[in-house]
């Protein structure tokens, strides 16, 4: 019978005793060393599960223990111990099982981030009381006013009330839209833009109001923001980011101490993914709403073009990394809106005046001096700023 | 629940046969020998354990996580050796599973409470904050009890009152001093944790005064301050230079460069601070007259942290096991124990032998809440 070399500790002192261990008669383990003579029945012993190359431990009934290098004999001595961990150990040593585990983990990770996190966040968002969302929105607004350079609007009252009427008309028969409100802000730092905050607040910047050539472009933008509001995008985005942060932090833990970076990068990338999803939802909502209100959805395309022209005019030195922004999608979004516009034109031929390509002079003989209108929009180029398509790093913002 | 501390002096090498003298003659002290900690884990090996355990945890909807934790701890303990003898992690998965279930239930209760009233949620959060020092002690007791070397377990002697002072009451002066007392509080907390550990009859002692935590923190704070100040100056200068004479705003990249530079500065300072604090804690820890020696280098730690971060990011997390092994390897390679004895004469505290059974008895409170 083979005997194994082991180190024996009596559990009372830290003294090491070298012993030889062997199986006596299939029921007894015999320990022999200087001053150690013990025969122990197997059923009183407990063995630690096998794990990689680490030493095995056999616990004796009185607290003494044997420490010995891993050896196949050990599991033969205790065939019924630790069945679960014995099976796990076999998996760990099996190349196919390891490969399968990689597949399981990567797939579950993908499922978790593509469906799990959105699903969980949306369930929670649906359950949250309204006050929470409203409170969150107020918080975000206060921070924007303080840190993002939002100043009170310099639009005159008449202009503001005109736009407020358009906003009210747009949301008129949307369910639950009673408390949605429109705020005007002068934001040189943000440029022409509109934001949907959690809890129903829509902000439009003076820069956007003066950039557009036709108020129906503002309708299109506001309908898009109302789409964000109706679907609680800001809150859902906040919740999704929080989940991603929690999950990433759980795994990255202490390993890099750069947990901040390890957490921030996936959060940032996934945020882009989630926000593109929300943008298309809001776009679809805006196109539907415009058509319902008797305005051609093609105005949405028009608004996008106006913004795009502004950006490319500005953006000789536009350094935002292209693939991270939603830029490449602008084309797609415009096409989508044009398509909806054509459909609208076919379904409602009587509303031809609501189309952006409506030429009053050619079609109705109402001709006016077109130049004066163009002049207005030129002034806007002073109120410079950055790429309005860029998604703000702040989780709670949805930029149009 | 305190105990009369057993002051035992470092035991010299005992004469050949037992019994070991309780008060050894200190006539001829053995020479001081440096025993290095070794870590023999391997990234590829741990990867297999990590990925299989993660997959099983996912497939079992989290239940296997307790077994996964035990296997992970056993891997790192079992590969860490001192004087050729590995450490052992003895905890069983079930108490850990129980602890995790309680934590999940508490957390769900906290989230659900938010649905009904913010007050209830705040109440629960306060309850957890009030319980935190108690939980901390229970956690330390659990970890110590199930950490063993040479057949003897470690112990953490609970002192809840002191825990509440150091981890609860001290936050008041900390807040009142606008954080300036932070290094001192940190020192008091480390002292508490070290001083209450035992290994057999051997008592751990923390020799540093809390004030000794000031130099590393003051250096770190001033470097961060200088870095931010310099960065802000450069930023302002760059903006002024780039937008001089034109009405266009400064380009985006300069803002990004500023943010990235500030974070990189934090990262560097934190690595050096972590090394300095770990060295201070280990080098000030004595166990029965033996001293630890820790020689972590901030630059090396920074390199490991930074490259680990990159590895984890580019591999979508799959290289986490390599990152963990590298860190453990470096930490062990910098740590040693200075001793005059051969560690053979340490005994279990009188009556501690039944601790192994006691551990099973108070099983319900014997949970590892890993928060």
XYZ file of C-alpha atoms in Angstrom:
771
model
C 0.000 0.000 0.000
C 1.359 3.431 -0.917
C 1.858 5.846 1.874
C 1.758 9.621 1.486
C 3.951 12.132 3.238
C 1.957 14.628 5.255
C 2.338 17.321 7.861
C 0.414 16.732 11.040
C -0.852 19.488 13.345
C -2.482 18.496 16.594
C -4.712 21.572 16.670
C -3.313 22.527 20.086
C 0.003 23.951 18.959
C 1.587 25.202 15.770
C 4.188 22.453 15.856
C 4.718 20.602 12.574
C 5.087 16.835 12.708
C 6.118 14.980 9.607
C 4.120 11.816 9.259
C 3.428 9.082 6.753
C -0.223 8.339 6.009
C -1.603 5.140 4.590
C -4.850 3.272 4.338
C -4.833 0.287 6.613
C -7.801 -1.909 5.764
C -10.117 0.295 3.710
C -11.621 1.605 6.930
C -8.722 3.037 8.887
C -6.160 5.701 8.131
C -2.799 5.066 9.774
C -0.537 7.983 10.766
C 3.052 7.315 11.733
C 5.746 9.822 12.599
C 8.111 10.848 15.406
C 5.901 10.671 18.473
C 2.709 10.255 16.431
C 0.901 6.978 16.258
C -2.722 7.238 15.329
C -5.163 4.942 13.590
C -8.322 6.802 12.637
C -11.527 5.296 11.263
C -12.283 6.892 7.878
C -15.847 7.779 8.818
C -14.579 10.207 11.498
C -12.471 12.153 9.011
C -13.319 15.024 6.737
C -11.300 15.880 3.671
C -11.123 19.253 1.937
C -12.310 19.294 -1.687
C -9.723 19.123 -4.409
C -8.839 22.542 -5.853
C -6.144 23.244 -8.460
C -2.712 22.384 -6.975
C -3.321 23.512 -3.424
C -2.634 21.204 -0.511
C -5.413 18.950 0.787
C -6.455 18.839 4.412
C -7.788 15.867 6.327
C -9.536 16.910 9.537
C -9.478 14.493 12.436
C -12.344 14.295 14.890
C -10.409 16.001 17.716
C -9.407 19.060 15.697
C -6.023 17.756 14.593
C -5.342 18.022 10.893
C -3.180 16.585 8.174
C -1.836 18.726 5.389
C -0.679 16.863 2.328
C 0.033 17.521 -1.310
C -2.760 16.626 -3.682
C -2.679 12.974 -4.724
C -5.210 10.742 -6.540
C -5.195 8.357 -3.580
C -6.895 10.916 -1.363
C -10.127 10.902 -3.315
C -9.994 7.109 -3.464
C -9.857 7.023 0.318
C -12.927 9.254 0.594
C -15.035 8.392 -2.458
C -18.243 9.910 -1.090
C -16.944 13.242 0.229
C -17.822 16.589 -1.382
C -19.662 15.224 -4.428
C -20.648 18.708 -5.644
C -17.193 20.261 -5.415
C -15.616 17.150 -6.856
C -17.789 17.593 -9.928
C -16.925 21.328 -10.086
C -13.233 20.451 -9.874
C -13.594 18.084 -12.815
C -15.251 20.858 -14.833
C -12.432 23.260 -13.988
C -9.879 20.806 -15.341
C -11.847 20.020 -18.473
C -11.050 22.186 -21.504
C -14.523 21.796 -23.025
C -16.231 22.732 -19.790
C -14.020 25.816 -19.518
C -14.863 26.762 -23.114
C -18.559 26.229 -22.433
C -18.274 28.400 -19.323
C -16.750 31.206 -21.358
C -19.660 30.980 -23.782
C -22.191 30.957 -20.931
C -20.590 33.980 -19.264
C -20.180 36.047 -22.419
C -23.695 35.234 -23.617
C -25.243 36.002 -20.232
C -23.264 39.218 -20.093
C -24.630 40.227 -23.473
C -28.176 39.199 -22.530
C -27.831 41.014 -19.211
C -26.749 44.280 -20.790
C -28.932 44.164 -23.886
C -32.126 42.913 -22.284
C -31.701 42.338 -18.542
C -30.630 45.819 -17.481
C -33.209 47.583 -19.720
C -35.935 45.223 -18.530
C -35.135 45.649 -14.832
C -34.783 49.413 -15.126
C -38.053 49.750 -17.006
C -39.919 47.655 -14.433
C -38.557 49.854 -11.669
C -39.259 53.041 -13.609
C -42.853 51.934 -14.077
C -43.200 51.337 -10.325
C -41.539 54.490 -9.054
C -43.932 57.078 -7.679
C -44.239 60.202 -9.779
C -42.788 62.420 -7.064
C -39.448 60.628 -7.310
C -39.180 61.400 -10.993
C -40.291 64.990 -10.469
C -37.798 65.463 -7.647
C -35.031 64.015 -9.818
C -35.954 66.411 -12.623
C -35.833 69.407 -10.290
C -32.438 68.275 -9.071
C -31.093 67.964 -12.617
C -32.528 71.348 -13.591
C -30.926 73.015 -10.578
C -27.568 71.458 -11.469
C -27.858 72.460 -15.117
C -28.682 76.029 -14.139
C -25.713 76.156 -11.822
C -23.046 74.238 -13.690
C -23.934 74.074 -17.374
C -24.251 77.797 -17.859
C -27.992 77.929 -18.444
C -29.166 81.520 -18.156
C -32.702 82.912 -18.189
C -34.064 83.160 -21.690
C -33.645 86.377 -23.610
C -36.596 85.627 -25.864
C -39.342 88.198 -25.583
C -42.595 87.274 -23.863
C -44.575 87.234 -27.057
C -42.261 84.714 -28.689
C -42.262 82.583 -25.547
C -46.038 82.496 -25.250
C -46.320 81.663 -28.947
C -44.062 78.646 -28.489
C -45.836 77.672 -25.270
C -49.068 77.542 -27.250
C -47.483 75.284 -29.854
C -46.196 73.074 -27.039
C -49.652 72.946 -25.417
C -51.258 72.061 -28.749
C -48.759 69.247 -29.299
C -49.324 67.611 -25.927
C -53.071 68.370 -25.911
C -54.367 64.825 -26.046
C -51.371 62.905 -24.805
C -52.309 60.853 -21.758
C -50.565 61.957 -18.576
C -48.996 64.981 -20.244
C -50.836 67.580 -18.128
C -47.748 68.380 -16.075
C -45.263 68.470 -18.922
C -43.875 71.963 -19.114
C -41.618 73.871 -21.470
C -38.822 76.077 -20.167
C -36.682 78.511 -22.144
C -33.022 78.953 -21.393
C -30.232 80.952 -22.930
C -27.360 78.468 -23.196
C -24.340 79.706 -25.078
C -22.385 76.764 -23.686
C -24.723 74.128 -25.047
C -25.799 75.792 -28.263
C -28.956 74.998 -30.206
C -30.472 72.126 -28.305
C -33.450 70.803 -26.434
C -33.423 68.595 -23.375
C -35.927 66.282 -21.743
C -35.432 66.162 -17.959
C -36.983 63.486 -15.764
C -40.509 64.342 -14.685
C -41.925 66.203 -17.676
C -39.715 69.258 -18.042
C -38.573 70.113 -21.556
C -35.918 72.774 -22.027
C -35.366 74.525 -25.324
C -32.442 76.869 -25.796
C -32.760 80.350 -27.268
C -30.044 79.310 -29.687
C -32.294 76.609 -31.164
C -35.306 78.904 -31.325
C -33.400 81.462 -33.343
C -31.644 78.886 -35.523
C -34.720 77.369 -37.132
C -36.352 78.856 -40.201
C -39.870 77.695 -39.481
C -41.707 77.112 -36.227
C -42.786 73.712 -37.464
C -39.182 72.633 -37.046
C -39.563 73.563 -33.380
C -42.761 71.496 -33.327
C -40.743 68.552 -34.608
C -38.077 69.026 -31.929
C -40.662 69.457 -29.174
C -42.554 66.368 -30.352
C -39.300 64.436 -30.107
C -38.738 65.687 -26.556
C -42.343 64.880 -25.668
C -41.601 61.382 -26.949
C -38.782 61.185 -24.390
C -41.198 62.416 -21.714
C -44.075 60.103 -22.580
C -41.736 57.119 -22.402
C -39.856 58.351 -19.300
C -36.556 58.036 -21.116
C -34.539 60.239 -18.769
C -35.502 58.241 -15.696
C -35.016 54.922 -17.466
C -31.616 55.991 -18.730
C -30.613 57.001 -15.197
C -31.692 53.641 -13.824
C -29.918 51.719 -16.577
C -26.675 53.549 -15.955
C -26.959 52.877 -12.250
C -27.383 49.173 -12.889
C -24.391 49.075 -15.217
C -22.309 50.875 -12.604
C -23.352 48.461 -9.843
C -22.686 45.378 -11.978
C -19.326 46.566 -13.274
C -18.236 47.559 -9.760
C -19.201 44.133 -8.414
C -16.818 42.438 -10.807
C -13.977 44.884 -11.098
C -13.809 45.417 -7.356
C -10.355 45.935 -6.009
C -8.446 44.357 -8.857
C -7.339 47.500 -10.526
C -8.159 50.101 -7.925
C -9.038 51.969 -11.049
C -12.546 50.805 -10.380
C -13.647 54.269 -11.418
C -12.189 53.799 -14.912
C -13.143 50.146 -15.171
C -16.682 51.139 -14.306
C -16.852 54.346 -16.304
C -15.838 52.981 -19.694
C -18.489 50.255 -20.035
C -21.054 52.609 -18.551
C -20.186 55.203 -21.153
C -20.315 52.754 -24.052
C -23.559 51.150 -22.947
C -25.082 54.535 -22.306
C -24.465 55.380 -25.944
C -26.167 52.149 -26.941
C -29.177 52.709 -24.708
C -29.525 56.334 -25.703
C -29.532 55.536 -29.429
C -32.388 53.162 -28.724
C -34.273 55.938 -26.917
C -33.540 58.411 -29.694
C -35.187 56.205 -32.307
C -38.166 55.655 -30.016
C -38.533 59.398 -29.548
C -38.107 59.964 -33.293
C -40.865 57.492 -34.102
C -43.074 59.163 -31.510
C -42.357 62.596 -32.964
C -43.164 61.491 -36.540
C -46.453 59.961 -35.398
C -47.413 63.000 -33.359
C -46.641 65.442 -36.158
C -48.759 63.470 -38.610
C -51.631 63.302 -36.121
C -51.496 67.064 -35.631
C -51.647 67.602 -39.374
C -48.036 68.688 -39.753
C -45.838 66.809 -42.183
C -43.266 64.604 -40.437
C -40.861 65.864 -43.081
C -40.437 68.925 -40.833
C -38.476 66.673 -38.561
C -36.044 65.997 -41.393
C -35.952 69.724 -41.990
C -35.048 70.399 -38.344
C -32.328 67.764 -38.457
C -30.872 69.343 -41.591
C -30.883 72.780 -40.016
C -29.000 71.425 -37.017
C -26.655 69.454 -39.215
C -25.871 72.513 -41.297
C -25.191 74.445 -38.125
C -22.841 71.748 -36.846
C -20.893 71.399 -40.072
C -20.625 75.182 -40.342
C -19.267 75.272 -36.832
C -17.424 72.147 -36.821
C -14.285 72.542 -38.869
C -12.557 71.704 -35.589
C -15.151 69.239 -34.409
C -13.131 66.766 -32.428
C -15.725 64.527 -30.872
C -14.894 60.944 -31.809
C -17.289 60.103 -34.584
C -18.318 56.608 -33.715
C -19.270 57.506 -30.183
C -21.647 60.264 -31.106
C -24.936 59.602 -32.782
C -23.729 61.452 -35.876
C -23.556 58.593 -38.348
C -27.213 58.080 -37.647
C -28.283 61.545 -38.629
C -28.613 60.483 -42.276
C -30.745 57.534 -41.254
C -32.949 59.659 -39.039
C -33.497 62.155 -41.829
C -34.383 59.379 -44.285
C -36.817 57.952 -41.789
C -38.509 61.329 -41.407
C -38.581 61.921 -45.179
C -40.213 58.571 -45.674
C -42.849 59.406 -43.063
C -43.278 62.748 -44.821
C -43.971 61.090 -48.172
C -46.476 58.788 -46.552
C -48.125 61.817 -44.980
C -48.280 63.570 -48.336
C -50.049 60.587 -49.890
C -52.499 60.141 -47.013
C -53.281 63.820 -46.649
C -53.004 65.484 -50.031
C -55.254 68.288 -48.711
C -52.576 69.322 -46.194
C -50.013 70.135 -48.866
C -49.317 73.489 -47.200
C -47.869 71.667 -44.176
C -45.032 70.181 -46.172
C -41.587 71.783 -45.943
C -41.241 71.733 -49.743
C -44.473 73.689 -50.093
C -43.718 76.625 -52.326
C -46.386 79.203 -51.625
C -45.422 81.152 -54.714
C -45.608 78.261 -57.168
C -48.555 76.390 -55.685
C -50.833 79.105 -54.301
C -49.463 82.168 -55.996
C -48.679 83.831 -52.690
C -45.228 85.206 -53.345
C -43.165 87.098 -50.854
C -39.637 88.264 -50.424
C -37.837 85.183 -49.242
C -34.573 86.936 -48.472
C -35.739 88.719 -45.350
C -36.405 85.399 -43.656
C -33.010 84.060 -44.454
C -31.371 87.058 -42.896
C -32.708 86.198 -39.444
C -31.061 82.891 -39.339
C -27.650 84.288 -40.207
C -27.408 86.139 -36.948
C -27.400 82.902 -35.027
C -23.931 81.894 -36.038
C -22.498 84.137 -33.388
C -23.933 82.140 -30.599
C -21.498 79.498 -31.351
C -21.159 76.280 -29.786
C -20.630 72.688 -29.840
C -21.994 69.711 -31.602
C -25.621 69.403 -30.753
C -25.701 65.722 -31.538
C -23.267 64.807 -28.840
C -24.662 62.805 -25.931
C -23.821 64.538 -22.665
C -21.912 62.359 -20.212
C -24.543 63.123 -17.599
C -26.782 60.095 -17.424
C -29.930 61.974 -16.778
C -29.858 64.083 -19.893
C -31.336 63.208 -23.174
C -30.063 65.499 -25.819
C -32.096 65.783 -28.915
C -17.216 40.631 25.582
C -13.604 41.088 26.403
C -11.043 38.684 27.612
C -8.021 38.969 29.830
C -5.324 39.235 27.286
C -2.702 36.606 27.425
C 0.610 38.333 27.210
C 2.984 35.824 25.840
C 6.454 36.717 24.836
C 7.968 35.497 21.630
C 8.837 31.939 22.201
C 12.334 30.868 21.499
C 12.944 27.611 19.730
C 11.806 24.936 22.098
C 14.159 22.206 23.161
C 13.748 19.003 21.180
C 10.979 17.102 22.923
C 7.809 18.729 24.206
C 6.575 20.088 26.544
C 7.355 23.603 25.457
C 8.319 25.899 28.322
C 5.804 28.643 28.860
C 8.350 31.266 29.769
C 11.334 30.403 27.697
C 14.754 31.402 28.808
C 15.698 34.575 26.997
C 19.368 34.131 27.562
C 20.367 33.368 24.034
C 17.897 34.795 21.596
C 17.836 33.127 18.218
C 18.958 35.282 15.331
C 16.305 37.357 13.608
C 15.260 35.564 10.436
C 13.240 37.055 7.622
C 10.542 34.710 6.345
C 9.081 35.741 3.034
C 5.487 35.216 2.011
C 5.197 33.321 -1.265
C 2.284 33.241 -3.631
C 2.219 30.372 -6.095
C -1.093 30.960 -7.880
C -1.152 31.145 -11.678
C -3.386 33.223 -13.892
C -4.311 30.433 -16.325
C -5.110 28.085 -13.469
C -7.231 30.602 -11.600
C -8.978 31.555 -14.834
C -10.445 28.062 -15.080
C -11.740 28.223 -11.526
C -13.088 31.729 -11.982
C -14.895 31.171 -15.259
C -16.442 27.818 -14.309
C -17.601 29.209 -10.971
C -19.009 32.318 -12.620
C -20.883 30.209 -15.182
C -22.283 27.948 -12.443
C -23.295 31.017 -10.434
C -25.154 32.382 -13.435
C -26.831 29.071 -14.223
C -27.874 28.580 -10.586
C -29.211 32.156 -10.405
C -26.637 33.154 -7.819
C -26.949 30.253 -5.398
C -23.602 28.774 -6.350
C -21.917 32.096 -5.578
C -21.308 30.940 -2.001
C -19.411 27.870 -3.231
C -17.598 30.056 -5.745
C -16.509 32.377 -2.957
C -15.164 29.506 -0.862
C -13.261 28.065 -3.818
C -11.788 31.466 -4.669
C -10.712 32.160 -1.086
C -9.261 28.668 -0.740
C -7.299 29.158 -3.947
C -5.711 32.397 -2.768
C -5.161 31.236 0.824
C -3.847 27.829 -0.257
C -1.357 29.400 -2.634
C -0.054 31.825 -0.026
C 2.686 30.236 2.021
C 4.783 31.290 4.969
C 7.765 29.127 5.912
C 6.518 26.642 3.334
C 3.159 26.136 5.032
C 0.061 27.329 3.179
C -2.763 29.269 4.774
C -6.175 27.671 4.851
C -9.629 29.114 4.400
C -12.028 26.933 6.346
C -15.453 28.551 5.933
C -18.260 26.410 4.609
C -20.463 27.638 1.765
C -23.817 27.401 3.556
C -23.260 30.135 6.186
C -21.981 32.348 3.392
C -25.070 31.604 1.322
C -27.231 32.477 4.332
C -25.380 35.761 4.778
C -25.870 36.591 1.121
C -29.578 35.780 1.236
C -29.972 38.094 4.237
C -28.077 40.836 2.420
C -30.236 40.433 -0.697
C -33.437 40.454 1.390
C -32.292 43.595 3.215
C -31.417 45.306 -0.031
C -34.726 44.364 -1.655
C -36.556 45.608 1.446
C -34.642 48.847 1.099
C -35.595 49.218 -2.565
C -39.208 48.211 -1.932
C -39.472 50.573 1.029
C -38.717 53.392 -1.370
C -41.948 52.535 -3.173
C -44.037 53.207 -0.106
C -42.321 56.065 1.618
C -39.023 57.819 1.484
C -39.154 57.987 5.284
C -39.230 54.213 5.598
C -36.312 53.914 3.196
C -34.284 56.505 5.079
C -35.118 54.662 8.292
C -33.760 51.421 6.851
C -30.640 53.167 5.556
C -30.097 54.642 9.008
C -30.582 51.215 10.563
C -27.882 49.764 8.308
C -25.574 52.675 9.167
C -26.190 52.091 12.880
C -25.594 48.360 12.484
C -22.458 48.802 10.363
C -19.901 48.736 13.222
C -21.530 45.618 14.623
C -21.585 43.969 11.192
C -17.945 44.912 10.711
C -16.953 43.107 13.912
C -19.010 40.044 12.967
C -17.372 39.991 9.553
C -13.873 40.277 11.012
C -14.655 37.500 13.499
C -15.894 35.285 10.698
C -12.869 35.845 8.525
C -10.397 35.391 11.381
C -12.076 32.264 12.703
C -11.960 30.594 9.310
C -8.419 31.637 8.517
C -5.904 29.112 9.683
C -2.206 28.373 9.510
C -0.397 25.360 10.915
C -3.597 23.944 12.269
C -4.388 26.999 14.414
C -7.126 29.473 13.637
C -6.901 33.202 13.943
C -9.374 35.046 16.134
C -10.843 38.483 16.275
C -11.746 39.458 19.825
C -15.000 41.385 19.585
C -15.301 44.772 21.251
C -18.519 46.296 19.988
C -18.314 49.419 22.137
C -14.913 50.307 20.743
C -16.097 49.478 17.246
C -18.957 51.969 17.634
C -16.531 54.619 18.829
C -14.089 54.150 15.957
C -16.498 53.484 13.122
C -19.448 55.638 14.173
C -18.761 58.249 16.825
C -15.477 59.379 15.252
C -17.336 60.471 12.126
C -18.631 63.484 14.066
C -15.225 65.109 14.656
C -14.311 64.023 11.134
C -17.208 65.996 9.701
C -16.641 68.895 12.083
C -13.026 69.147 10.928
C -14.040 69.112 7.236
C -12.165 65.875 6.724
C -8.865 67.092 8.143
C -9.035 64.403 10.835
C -9.410 61.688 8.218
C -5.867 60.260 8.528
C -6.189 60.205 12.312
C -9.566 58.425 12.164
C -8.157 56.001 9.609
C -5.267 55.273 11.967
C -7.599 54.705 14.905
C -9.630 52.268 12.811
C -6.610 50.281 11.606
C -5.334 50.164 15.171
C -8.646 48.713 16.349
C -8.656 46.035 13.664
C -5.047 44.966 14.193
C -5.096 45.066 18.011
C -8.044 42.717 18.306
C -6.572 39.913 16.234
C -5.050 36.835 17.829
C -3.213 33.817 16.543
C -3.276 31.129 19.191
C -1.777 32.733 22.276
C -0.115 35.389 20.169
C -1.504 38.900 20.316
C -1.390 41.312 17.386
C -0.315 44.824 18.273
C -0.434 47.979 16.269
C 2.624 50.064 17.063
C 1.998 53.154 14.966
C 0.286 56.178 16.445
C -2.695 57.448 14.449
C -0.745 60.637 13.802
C 1.687 58.661 11.666
C -1.038 58.410 9.042
C -0.726 62.147 8.406
C 2.458 62.304 6.296
C 1.243 60.042 3.473
C -2.150 61.715 3.358
C -0.734 65.228 3.522
C 1.649 64.440 0.675
C -1.154 62.892 -1.369
C -3.446 65.824 -0.708
C -0.853 68.420 -1.618
C 0.145 66.598 -4.796
C -3.474 66.332 -5.911
C -4.033 69.977 -5.058
C -0.915 71.074 -6.936
C -1.818 68.870 -9.878
C -5.329 70.268 -10.110
C -4.096 73.816 -9.668
C -1.439 73.392 -12.343
C -3.884 71.618 -14.626
C -6.449 74.379 -14.234
C -3.800 77.035 -14.987
C -2.666 75.190 -18.103
C -6.257 74.689 -19.136
C -7.075 78.354 -18.766
C -3.897 79.297 -20.595
C -4.621 76.842 -23.406
C -8.165 78.080 -23.832
C -7.022 81.670 -23.934
C -4.300 80.851 -26.448
C -6.474 78.746 -28.738
C -9.408 81.084 -28.851
C -7.357 84.272 -28.930
C -8.565 86.637 -31.594
C -11.405 84.433 -32.719
C -14.957 84.248 -31.538
C -15.151 80.490 -31.829
C -15.200 78.479 -28.622
C -12.204 76.408 -27.554
C -12.092 72.984 -29.207
C -13.579 69.982 -27.457
C -10.352 68.103 -27.020
C -8.920 70.551 -24.560
C -11.780 69.899 -22.156
C -11.304 66.153 -22.511
C -7.563 66.471 -22.072
C -8.144 68.421 -18.867
C -10.572 65.845 -17.454
C -8.342 62.908 -18.411
C -5.252 64.568 -16.934
C -7.013 65.241 -13.634
C -8.202 61.636 -13.361
C -4.794 60.288 -14.303
C -3.339 62.406 -11.515
C -5.786 60.938 -9.013
C -4.954 57.460 -10.219
C -1.226 57.948 -9.737
C -1.601 59.520 -6.304
C -3.999 56.807 -5.144
C -1.566 54.040 -6.122
C 1.280 55.673 -4.194
C -1.012 56.353 -1.247
C -2.231 52.742 -1.214
C 1.362 51.500 -1.148
C 2.351 53.908 1.623
C -0.637 53.066 3.828
C -0.246 49.301 3.335
C 3.459 49.571 4.208
C 2.688 51.682 7.265
C 0.056 49.248 8.533
C 2.155 46.115 8.029
C 5.400 47.614 9.245
C 3.654 48.754 12.428
C 2.098 45.382 13.142
C 3.616 43.033 15.638
C 2.440 39.578 16.499
C 3.930 38.083 19.627
C 7.171 40.002 19.103
C 7.463 39.177 15.420
C 7.335 42.052 12.991
C 6.000 42.312 9.490
C 7.962 43.956 6.779
C 6.194 45.338 3.729
C 8.076 46.896 0.846
C 5.382 47.833 -1.645
C 6.589 50.347 -4.217
C 4.098 52.957 -5.352
C 5.455 52.982 -8.907
C 5.250 49.230 -9.268
C 1.763 49.157 -7.764
C 0.739 51.912 -10.133
C 2.007 49.902 -13.090
C 0.055 46.835 -11.925
C -3.123 48.817 -11.321
C -2.862 50.615 -14.656
C -2.025 47.556 -16.745
C -4.716 45.549 -14.935
C -7.221 48.217 -15.833
C -6.244 48.077 -19.494
C -6.273 44.243 -19.513
C -9.731 44.147 -17.965
C -11.137 46.722 -20.347
C -9.797 45.220 -23.568
C -10.845 41.706 -22.562
C -14.363 42.727 -21.493
C -13.522 41.427 -18.022
C -12.185 38.004 -19.070
C -8.686 38.804 -17.823
C -9.869 39.682 -14.296
C -8.348 36.407 -12.957
C -4.894 37.316 -14.287
C -5.261 40.759 -12.793
C -6.147 39.301 -9.393
C -3.259 36.835 -9.453
C -0.736 39.500 -10.464
C -1.813 41.727 -7.619
C -1.701 38.898 -5.078
C 1.720 37.857 -6.360
C 3.137 41.336 -6.017
C 1.632 41.894 -2.588
C 3.018 38.588 -1.290
C 6.429 39.207 -2.816
C 6.722 42.433 -0.839
C 5.713 40.992 2.504
C 7.785 39.127 5.018
C 7.749 38.275 8.691
C 10.776 38.852 10.924
C 10.979 36.275 13.654
C 13.470 34.759 16.059
C 11.612 31.478 16.450
C 10.613 28.645 14.141
C 6.879 29.082 14.854
C 6.695 25.658 16.440
C 5.855 26.775 19.964
C 2.619 28.686 19.502
C -0.241 27.167 21.403
C -3.921 27.389 21.286
C -5.416 29.656 23.942
C -6.703 27.723 26.940
C -10.178 26.528 26.134
C -9.979 27.657 22.559
C -9.987 24.108 21.354
C -13.753 24.046 21.558
C -13.969 27.102 19.341
C -14.251 24.819 16.377
C -17.458 23.442 17.824
C -18.638 26.840 18.992
C -18.308 27.970 15.422
C -20.914 25.434 14.404
C -23.196 26.229 17.342
C -23.803 29.914 16.824
C -24.249 29.163 13.158
C -27.127 31.562 12.696
C -25.101 34.602 13.636
C -22.035 33.159 12.101
C -22.586 34.708 8.743
C -20.309 36.483 6.412
C -21.992 39.642 5.239
C -19.714 40.766 2.524
C -20.734 44.372 2.106
